[in-house]
PDB file of C-alpha atoms in Angstrom:
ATOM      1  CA  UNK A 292      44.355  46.005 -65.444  1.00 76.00           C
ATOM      2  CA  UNK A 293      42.760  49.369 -65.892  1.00 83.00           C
ATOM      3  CA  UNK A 294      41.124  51.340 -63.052  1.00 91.00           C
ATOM      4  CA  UNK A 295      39.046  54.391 -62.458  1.00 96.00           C
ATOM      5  CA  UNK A 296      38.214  56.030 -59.346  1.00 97.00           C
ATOM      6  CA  UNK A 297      36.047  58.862 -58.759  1.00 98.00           C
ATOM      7  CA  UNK A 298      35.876  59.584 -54.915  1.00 97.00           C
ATOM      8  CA  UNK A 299      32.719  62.240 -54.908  1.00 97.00           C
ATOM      9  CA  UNK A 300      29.341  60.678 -55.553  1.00 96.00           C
ATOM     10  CA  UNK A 301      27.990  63.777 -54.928  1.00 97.00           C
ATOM     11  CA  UNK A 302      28.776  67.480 -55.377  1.00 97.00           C
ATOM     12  CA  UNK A 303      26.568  70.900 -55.024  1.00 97.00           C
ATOM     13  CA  UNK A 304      27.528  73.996 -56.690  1.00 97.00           C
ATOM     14  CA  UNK A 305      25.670  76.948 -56.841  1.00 97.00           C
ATOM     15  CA  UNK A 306      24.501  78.326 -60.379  1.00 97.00           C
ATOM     16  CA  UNK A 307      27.305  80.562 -62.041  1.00 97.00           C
ATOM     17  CA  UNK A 308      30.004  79.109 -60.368  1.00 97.00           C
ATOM     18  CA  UNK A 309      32.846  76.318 -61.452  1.00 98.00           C
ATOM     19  CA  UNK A 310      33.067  73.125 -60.131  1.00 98.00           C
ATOM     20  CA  UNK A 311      35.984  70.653 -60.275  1.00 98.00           C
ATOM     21  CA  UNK A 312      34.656  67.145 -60.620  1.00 98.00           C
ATOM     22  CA  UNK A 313      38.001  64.253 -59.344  1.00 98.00           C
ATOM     23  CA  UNK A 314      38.957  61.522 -61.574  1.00 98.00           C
ATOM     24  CA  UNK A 315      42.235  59.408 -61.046  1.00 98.00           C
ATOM     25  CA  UNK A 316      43.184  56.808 -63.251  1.00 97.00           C
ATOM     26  CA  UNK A 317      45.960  53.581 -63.088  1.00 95.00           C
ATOM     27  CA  UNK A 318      47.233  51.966 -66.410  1.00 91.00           C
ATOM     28  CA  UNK A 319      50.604  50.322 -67.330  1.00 89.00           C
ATOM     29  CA  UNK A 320      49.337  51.271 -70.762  1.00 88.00           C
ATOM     30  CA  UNK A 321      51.839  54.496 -72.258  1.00 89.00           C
ATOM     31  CA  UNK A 322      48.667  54.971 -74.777  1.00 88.00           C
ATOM     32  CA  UNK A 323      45.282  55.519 -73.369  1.00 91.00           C
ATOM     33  CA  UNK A 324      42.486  58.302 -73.710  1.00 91.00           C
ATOM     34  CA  UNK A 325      40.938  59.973 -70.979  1.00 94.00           C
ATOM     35  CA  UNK A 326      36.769  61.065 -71.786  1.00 94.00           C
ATOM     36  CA  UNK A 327      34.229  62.721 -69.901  1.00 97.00           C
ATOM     37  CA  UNK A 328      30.754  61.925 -70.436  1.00 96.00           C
ATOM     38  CA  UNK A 329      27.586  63.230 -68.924  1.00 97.00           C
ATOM     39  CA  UNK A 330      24.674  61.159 -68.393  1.00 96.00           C
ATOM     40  CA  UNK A 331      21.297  63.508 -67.681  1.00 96.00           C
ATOM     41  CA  UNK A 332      17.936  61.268 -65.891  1.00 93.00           C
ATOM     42  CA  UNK A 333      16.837  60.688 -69.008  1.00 92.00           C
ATOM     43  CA  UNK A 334      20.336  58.201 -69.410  1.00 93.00           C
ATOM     44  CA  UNK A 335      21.580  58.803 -72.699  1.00 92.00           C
ATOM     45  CA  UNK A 336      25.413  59.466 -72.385  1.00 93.00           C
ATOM     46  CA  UNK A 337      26.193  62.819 -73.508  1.00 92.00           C
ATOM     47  CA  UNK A 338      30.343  63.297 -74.712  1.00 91.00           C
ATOM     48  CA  UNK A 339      31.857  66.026 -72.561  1.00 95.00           C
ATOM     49  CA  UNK A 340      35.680  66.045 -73.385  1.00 94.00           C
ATOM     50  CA  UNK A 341      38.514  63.974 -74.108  1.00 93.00           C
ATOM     51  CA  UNK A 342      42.378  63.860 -73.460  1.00 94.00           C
ATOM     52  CA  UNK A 343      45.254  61.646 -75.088  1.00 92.00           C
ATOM     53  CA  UNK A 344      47.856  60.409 -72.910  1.00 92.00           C
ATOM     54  CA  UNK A 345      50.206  61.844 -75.134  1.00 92.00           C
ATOM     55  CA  UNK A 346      48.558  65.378 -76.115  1.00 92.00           C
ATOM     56  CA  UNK A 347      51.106  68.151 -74.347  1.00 90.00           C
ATOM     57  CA  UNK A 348      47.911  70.483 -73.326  1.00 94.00           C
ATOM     58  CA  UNK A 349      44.855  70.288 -71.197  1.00 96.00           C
ATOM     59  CA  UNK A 350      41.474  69.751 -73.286  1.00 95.00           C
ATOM     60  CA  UNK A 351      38.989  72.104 -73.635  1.00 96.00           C
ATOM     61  CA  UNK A 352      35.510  72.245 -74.703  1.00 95.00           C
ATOM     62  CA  UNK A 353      33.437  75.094 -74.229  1.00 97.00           C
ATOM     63  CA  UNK A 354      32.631  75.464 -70.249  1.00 97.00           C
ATOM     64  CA  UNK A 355      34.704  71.971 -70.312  1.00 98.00           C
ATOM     65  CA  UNK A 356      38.115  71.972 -69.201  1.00 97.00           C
ATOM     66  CA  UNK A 357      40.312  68.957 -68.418  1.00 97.00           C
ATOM     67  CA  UNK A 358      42.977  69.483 -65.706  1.00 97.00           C
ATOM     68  CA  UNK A 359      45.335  66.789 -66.605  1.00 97.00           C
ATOM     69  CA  UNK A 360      48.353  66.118 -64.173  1.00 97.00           C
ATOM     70  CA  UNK A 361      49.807  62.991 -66.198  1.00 95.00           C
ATOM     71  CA  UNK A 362      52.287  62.636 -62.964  1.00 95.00           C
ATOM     72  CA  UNK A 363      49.719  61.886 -60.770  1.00 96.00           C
ATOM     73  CA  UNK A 364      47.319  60.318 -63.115  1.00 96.00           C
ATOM     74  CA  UNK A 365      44.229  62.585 -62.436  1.00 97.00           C
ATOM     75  CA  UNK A 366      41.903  64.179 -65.068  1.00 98.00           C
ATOM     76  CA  UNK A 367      39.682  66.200 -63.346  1.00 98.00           C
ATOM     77  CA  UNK A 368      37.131  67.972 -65.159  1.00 98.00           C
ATOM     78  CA  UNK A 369      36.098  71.399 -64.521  1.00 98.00           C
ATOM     79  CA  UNK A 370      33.044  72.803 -65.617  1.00 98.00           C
ATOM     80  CA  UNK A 371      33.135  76.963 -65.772  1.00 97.00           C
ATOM     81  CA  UNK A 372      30.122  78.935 -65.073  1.00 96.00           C
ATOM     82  CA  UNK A 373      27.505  75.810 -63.780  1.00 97.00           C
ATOM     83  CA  UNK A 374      23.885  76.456 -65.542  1.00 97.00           C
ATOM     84  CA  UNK A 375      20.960  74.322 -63.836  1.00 97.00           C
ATOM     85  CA  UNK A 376      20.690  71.776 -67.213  1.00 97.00           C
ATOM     86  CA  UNK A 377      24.499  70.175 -66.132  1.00 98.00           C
ATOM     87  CA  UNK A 378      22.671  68.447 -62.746  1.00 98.00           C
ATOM     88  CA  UNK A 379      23.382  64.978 -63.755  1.00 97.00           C
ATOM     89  CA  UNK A 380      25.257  61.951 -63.424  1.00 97.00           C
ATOM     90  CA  UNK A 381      29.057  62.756 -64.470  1.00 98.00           C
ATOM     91  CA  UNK A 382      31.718  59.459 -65.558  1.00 97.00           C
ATOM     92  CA  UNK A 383      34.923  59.665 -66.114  1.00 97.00           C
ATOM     93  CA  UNK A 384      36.409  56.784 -68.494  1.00 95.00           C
ATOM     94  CA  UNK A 385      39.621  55.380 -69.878  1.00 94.00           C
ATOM     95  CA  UNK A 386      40.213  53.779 -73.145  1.00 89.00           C
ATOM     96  CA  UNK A 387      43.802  51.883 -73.497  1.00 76.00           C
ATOM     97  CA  UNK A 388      45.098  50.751 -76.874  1.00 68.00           C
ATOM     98  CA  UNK A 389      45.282  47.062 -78.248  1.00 60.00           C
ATOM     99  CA  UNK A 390      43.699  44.132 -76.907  1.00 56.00           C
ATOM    100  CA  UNK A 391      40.776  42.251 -78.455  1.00 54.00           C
ATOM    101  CA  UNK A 392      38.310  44.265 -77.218  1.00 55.00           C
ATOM    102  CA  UNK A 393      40.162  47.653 -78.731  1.00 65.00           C
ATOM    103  CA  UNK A 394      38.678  50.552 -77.467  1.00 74.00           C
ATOM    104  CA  UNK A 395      36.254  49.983 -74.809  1.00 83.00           C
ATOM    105  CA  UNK A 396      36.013  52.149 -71.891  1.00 89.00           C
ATOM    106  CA  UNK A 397      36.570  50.933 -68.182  1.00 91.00           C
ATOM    107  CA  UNK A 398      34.001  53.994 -66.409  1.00 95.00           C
ATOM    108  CA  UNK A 399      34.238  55.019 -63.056  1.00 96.00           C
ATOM    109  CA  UNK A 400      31.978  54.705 -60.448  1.00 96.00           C
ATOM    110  CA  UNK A 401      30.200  58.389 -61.322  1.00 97.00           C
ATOM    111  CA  UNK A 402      29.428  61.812 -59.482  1.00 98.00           C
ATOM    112  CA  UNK A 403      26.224  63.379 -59.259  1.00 97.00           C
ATOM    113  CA  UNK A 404      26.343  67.058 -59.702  1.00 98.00           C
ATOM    114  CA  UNK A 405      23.599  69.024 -58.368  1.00 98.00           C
ATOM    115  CA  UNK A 406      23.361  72.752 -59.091  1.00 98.00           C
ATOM    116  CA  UNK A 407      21.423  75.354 -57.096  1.00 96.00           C
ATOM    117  CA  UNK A 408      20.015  78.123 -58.391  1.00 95.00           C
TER     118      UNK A 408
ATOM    119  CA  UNK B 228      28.148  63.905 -83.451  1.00 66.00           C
ATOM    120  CA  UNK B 229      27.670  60.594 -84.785  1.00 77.00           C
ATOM    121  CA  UNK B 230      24.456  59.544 -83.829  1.00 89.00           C
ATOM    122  CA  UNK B 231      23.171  56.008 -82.500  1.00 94.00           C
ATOM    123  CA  UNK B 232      19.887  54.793 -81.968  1.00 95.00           C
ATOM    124  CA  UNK B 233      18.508  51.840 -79.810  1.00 97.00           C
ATOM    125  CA  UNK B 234      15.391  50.160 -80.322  1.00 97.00           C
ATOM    126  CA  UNK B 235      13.060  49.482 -78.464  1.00 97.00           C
ATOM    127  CA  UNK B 236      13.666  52.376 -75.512  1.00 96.00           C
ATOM    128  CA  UNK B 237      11.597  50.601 -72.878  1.00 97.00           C
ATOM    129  CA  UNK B 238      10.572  47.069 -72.886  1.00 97.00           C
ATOM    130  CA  UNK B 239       8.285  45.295 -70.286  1.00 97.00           C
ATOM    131  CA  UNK B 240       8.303  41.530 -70.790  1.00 96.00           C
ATOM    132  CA  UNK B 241       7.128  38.099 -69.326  1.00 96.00           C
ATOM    133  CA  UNK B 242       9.994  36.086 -67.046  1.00 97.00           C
ATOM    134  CA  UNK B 243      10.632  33.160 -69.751  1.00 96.00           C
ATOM    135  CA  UNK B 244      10.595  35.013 -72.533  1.00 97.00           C
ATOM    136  CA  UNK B 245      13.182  36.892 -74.591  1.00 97.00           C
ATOM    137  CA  UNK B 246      13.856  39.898 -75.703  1.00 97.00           C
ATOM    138  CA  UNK B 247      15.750  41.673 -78.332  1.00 97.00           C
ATOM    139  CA  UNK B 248      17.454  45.287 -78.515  1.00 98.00           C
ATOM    140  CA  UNK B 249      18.897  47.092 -81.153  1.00 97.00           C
ATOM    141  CA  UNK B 250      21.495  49.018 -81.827  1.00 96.00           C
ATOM    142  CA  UNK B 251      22.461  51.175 -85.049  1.00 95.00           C
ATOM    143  CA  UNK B 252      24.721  53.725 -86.183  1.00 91.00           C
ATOM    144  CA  UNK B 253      22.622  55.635 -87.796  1.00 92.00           C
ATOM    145  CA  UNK B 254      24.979  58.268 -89.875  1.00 87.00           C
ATOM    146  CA  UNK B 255      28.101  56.126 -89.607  1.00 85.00           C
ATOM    147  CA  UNK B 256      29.483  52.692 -90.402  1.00 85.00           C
ATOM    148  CA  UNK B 257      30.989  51.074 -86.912  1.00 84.00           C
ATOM    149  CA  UNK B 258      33.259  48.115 -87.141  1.00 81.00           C
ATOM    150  CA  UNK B 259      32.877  47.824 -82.722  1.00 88.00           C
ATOM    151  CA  UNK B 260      29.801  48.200 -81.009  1.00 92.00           C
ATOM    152  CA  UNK B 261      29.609  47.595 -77.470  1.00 93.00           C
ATOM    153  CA  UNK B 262      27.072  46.581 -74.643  1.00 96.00           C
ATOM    154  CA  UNK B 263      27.039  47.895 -71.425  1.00 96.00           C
ATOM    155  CA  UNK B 264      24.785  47.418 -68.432  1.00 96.00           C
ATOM    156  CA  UNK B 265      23.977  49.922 -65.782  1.00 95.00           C
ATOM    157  CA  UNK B 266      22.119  49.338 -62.419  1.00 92.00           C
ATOM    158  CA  UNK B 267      20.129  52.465 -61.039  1.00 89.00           C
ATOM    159  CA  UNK B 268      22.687  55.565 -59.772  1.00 87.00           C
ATOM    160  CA  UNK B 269      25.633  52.893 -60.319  1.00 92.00           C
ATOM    161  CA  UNK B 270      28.493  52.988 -62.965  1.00 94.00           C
ATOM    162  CA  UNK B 271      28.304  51.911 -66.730  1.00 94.00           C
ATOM    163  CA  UNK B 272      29.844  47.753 -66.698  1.00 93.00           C
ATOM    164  CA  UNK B 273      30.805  46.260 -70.296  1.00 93.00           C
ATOM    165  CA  UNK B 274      29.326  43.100 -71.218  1.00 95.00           C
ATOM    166  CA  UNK B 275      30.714  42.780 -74.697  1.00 94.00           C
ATOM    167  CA  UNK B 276      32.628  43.818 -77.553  1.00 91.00           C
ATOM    168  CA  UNK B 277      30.454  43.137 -80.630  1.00 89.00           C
ATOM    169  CA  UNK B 278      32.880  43.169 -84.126  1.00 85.00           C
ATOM    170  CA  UNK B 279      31.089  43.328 -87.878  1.00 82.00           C
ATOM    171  CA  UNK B 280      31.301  39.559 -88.541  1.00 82.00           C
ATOM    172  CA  UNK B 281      32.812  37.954 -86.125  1.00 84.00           C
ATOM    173  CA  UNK B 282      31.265  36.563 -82.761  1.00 87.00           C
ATOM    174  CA  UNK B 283      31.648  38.533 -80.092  1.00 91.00           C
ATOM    175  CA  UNK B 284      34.038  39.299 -77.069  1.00 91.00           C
ATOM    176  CA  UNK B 285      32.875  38.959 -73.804  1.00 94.00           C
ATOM    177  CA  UNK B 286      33.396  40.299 -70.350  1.00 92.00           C
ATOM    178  CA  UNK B 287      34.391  38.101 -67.955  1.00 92.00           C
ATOM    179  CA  UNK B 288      30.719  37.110 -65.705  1.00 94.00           C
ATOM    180  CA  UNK B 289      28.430  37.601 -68.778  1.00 95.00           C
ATOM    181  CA  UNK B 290      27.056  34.435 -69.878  1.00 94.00           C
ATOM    182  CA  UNK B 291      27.248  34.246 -73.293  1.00 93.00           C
ATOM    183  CA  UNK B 292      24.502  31.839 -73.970  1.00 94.00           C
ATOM    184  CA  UNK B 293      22.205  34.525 -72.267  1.00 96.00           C
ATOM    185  CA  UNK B 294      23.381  37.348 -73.368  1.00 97.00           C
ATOM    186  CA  UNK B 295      23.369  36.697 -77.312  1.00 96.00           C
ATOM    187  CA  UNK B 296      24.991  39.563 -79.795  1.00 94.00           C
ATOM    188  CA  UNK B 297      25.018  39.541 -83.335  1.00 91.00           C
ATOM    189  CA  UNK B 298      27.069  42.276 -85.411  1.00 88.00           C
ATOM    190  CA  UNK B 299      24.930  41.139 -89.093  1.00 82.00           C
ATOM    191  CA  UNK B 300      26.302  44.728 -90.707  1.00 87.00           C
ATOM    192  CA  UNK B 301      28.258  47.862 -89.854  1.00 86.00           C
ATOM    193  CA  UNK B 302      25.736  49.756 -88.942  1.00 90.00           C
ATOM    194  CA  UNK B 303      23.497  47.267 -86.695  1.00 93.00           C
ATOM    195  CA  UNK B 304      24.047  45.076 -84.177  1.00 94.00           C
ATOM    196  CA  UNK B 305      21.325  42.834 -82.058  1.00 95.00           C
ATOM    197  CA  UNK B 306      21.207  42.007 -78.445  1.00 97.00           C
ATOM    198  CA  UNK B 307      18.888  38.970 -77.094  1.00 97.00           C
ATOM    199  CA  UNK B 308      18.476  38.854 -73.707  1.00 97.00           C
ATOM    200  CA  UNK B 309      16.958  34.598 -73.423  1.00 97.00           C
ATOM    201  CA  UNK B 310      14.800  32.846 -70.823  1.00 96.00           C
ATOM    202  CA  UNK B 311      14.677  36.691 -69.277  1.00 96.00           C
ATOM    203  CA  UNK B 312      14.396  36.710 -65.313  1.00 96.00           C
ATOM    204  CA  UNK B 313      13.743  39.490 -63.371  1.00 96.00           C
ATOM    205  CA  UNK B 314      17.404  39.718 -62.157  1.00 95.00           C
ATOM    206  CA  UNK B 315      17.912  40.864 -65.910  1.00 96.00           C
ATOM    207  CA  UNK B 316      15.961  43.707 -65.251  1.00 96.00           C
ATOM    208  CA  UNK B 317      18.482  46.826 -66.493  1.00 96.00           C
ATOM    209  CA  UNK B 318      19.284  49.435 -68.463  1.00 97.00           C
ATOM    210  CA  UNK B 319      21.492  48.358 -71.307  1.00 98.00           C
ATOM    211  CA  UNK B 320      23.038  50.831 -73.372  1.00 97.00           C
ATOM    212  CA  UNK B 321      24.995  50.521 -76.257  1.00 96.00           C
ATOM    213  CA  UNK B 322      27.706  52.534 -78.174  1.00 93.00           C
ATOM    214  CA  UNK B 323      29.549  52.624 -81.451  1.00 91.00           C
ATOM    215  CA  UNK B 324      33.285  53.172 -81.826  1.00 83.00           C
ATOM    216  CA  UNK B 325      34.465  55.862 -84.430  1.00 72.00           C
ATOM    217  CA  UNK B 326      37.771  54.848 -85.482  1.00 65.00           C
ATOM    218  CA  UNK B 327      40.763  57.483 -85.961  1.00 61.00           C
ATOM    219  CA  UNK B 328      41.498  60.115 -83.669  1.00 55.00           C
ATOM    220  CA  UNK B 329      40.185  60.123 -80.650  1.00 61.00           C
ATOM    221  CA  UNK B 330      38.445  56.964 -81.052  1.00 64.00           C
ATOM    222  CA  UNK B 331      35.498  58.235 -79.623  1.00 74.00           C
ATOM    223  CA  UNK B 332      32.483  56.178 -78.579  1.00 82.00           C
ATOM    224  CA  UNK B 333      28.984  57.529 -79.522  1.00 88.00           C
ATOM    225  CA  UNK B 334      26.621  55.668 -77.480  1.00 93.00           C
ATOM    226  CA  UNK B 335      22.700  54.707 -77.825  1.00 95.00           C
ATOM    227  CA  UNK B 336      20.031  56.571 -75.831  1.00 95.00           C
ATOM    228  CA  UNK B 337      19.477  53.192 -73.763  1.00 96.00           C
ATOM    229  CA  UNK B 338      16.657  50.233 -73.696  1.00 97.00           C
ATOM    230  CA  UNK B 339      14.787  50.136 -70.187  1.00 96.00           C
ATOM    231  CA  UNK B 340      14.179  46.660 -69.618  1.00 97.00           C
ATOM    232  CA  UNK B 341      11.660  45.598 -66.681  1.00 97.00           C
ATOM    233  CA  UNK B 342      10.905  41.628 -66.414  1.00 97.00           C
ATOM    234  CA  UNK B 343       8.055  40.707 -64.669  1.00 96.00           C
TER     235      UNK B 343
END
């Protein structure tokens, strides 16, 4: 079985700094994909980042960077330079290979990321 | 992006009655579509894996005489929530997967759905 655990439901970060949002994973799957995806009040989920288990470096996206420490099975995301519009709701999922429902995500349990001005 | 649409975005119906959402890829053809449920501040929890012309796969918990999903074409697929009760009240969210690569899901902007 897959698993995701995110252990903050809440962070604060003050405008123009970086914040590190957690994210550890547990698969017996050698193939999965790691995403990020932000989810504002209004709900809709907005795709942040993704990372293969097999890609040799760290994604990036923008302000979007994934630390990923295969080892320990974390993929933290780090968001450079906070603006006031990334306050939301932030999920980290998984997506292992095969199976007959090939594809879908197992999300964890979310962070809400407040920024201060 | 790909881009996905969900119809209707907030529903307010009758307990007894039933209601249907749905869901289309809008700029893309999707073979996989997926339904997920999400309680207030709490995480995103599949309910089923909807395939182009076949019936779908669903989560273990999700009654699938309830929950009804139909996948009629690649770019559409239909869910019925029947005999609605107020414990149905949710917001259900779908998403489209885009094969290749990173097999990234696109998902829906959400249906809001209060039973009274």
């Amino acid at each position: 079985a897959q698993k995701i655990t995110q252990t903050q439901p809440g962070m604060f970060v003050q405008e123009k700094e970086a914040v590190t949002l957690d994210c550890t994973y547990d698969t017996s799957d050698p193939s999965y994909g790691l995403f990020w995806y932000k989810q504002p009040s209004s709900g809709e989920m907005i795709f942040l980042i993704y990372q293969g288990s097999y890609d040799q470096q760290n994604a990036t996206e923008g302000r979007y960077s994934l630390n990923f420490q295969k080892a320990r099975k974390s993929a933290n995301l780090v968001i450079s330079a906070s603006q006031l519009g990334d306050s939301a709701m932030y999920f980290c999922a998984m997506r292992v290979a095969g199976g007959t429902s090939y594809g879908k995500l197992t999300f964890g349990q979310g962070t809400i990321l407040t920024v201060h001005p | 992006g790909a881009v996905v649409s969900q119809h209707p975005s907030r529903v307010i119906c009758k307990s007894g009655t039933s209601v249907k959402i749905e869901c289309r890829s809008l700029d893309f053809q999707a073979t996989t579509m997926f339904w997920y449920r999400q309680f207030p501040k709490k995480s995103l929890m599949l309910m089923a894996t909807s395939n182009e012309g076949s019936k779908a796969t669903y989560e273990q918990g999700v009654e699938k005489d309830k929950f009804l999903i139909n996948h009629a074409s690649l770019t559409l697929s239909t869910l019925t929530v029947t005999s609605a009760h107020p414990e149905d009240s949710s917001f259900y969210i779908c998403s489209a997967r885009v094969a290749g690569g990173r097999e990234t899901q696109y998902f829906g902007p959400g249906t809001r759905l209060l039973v009274l």
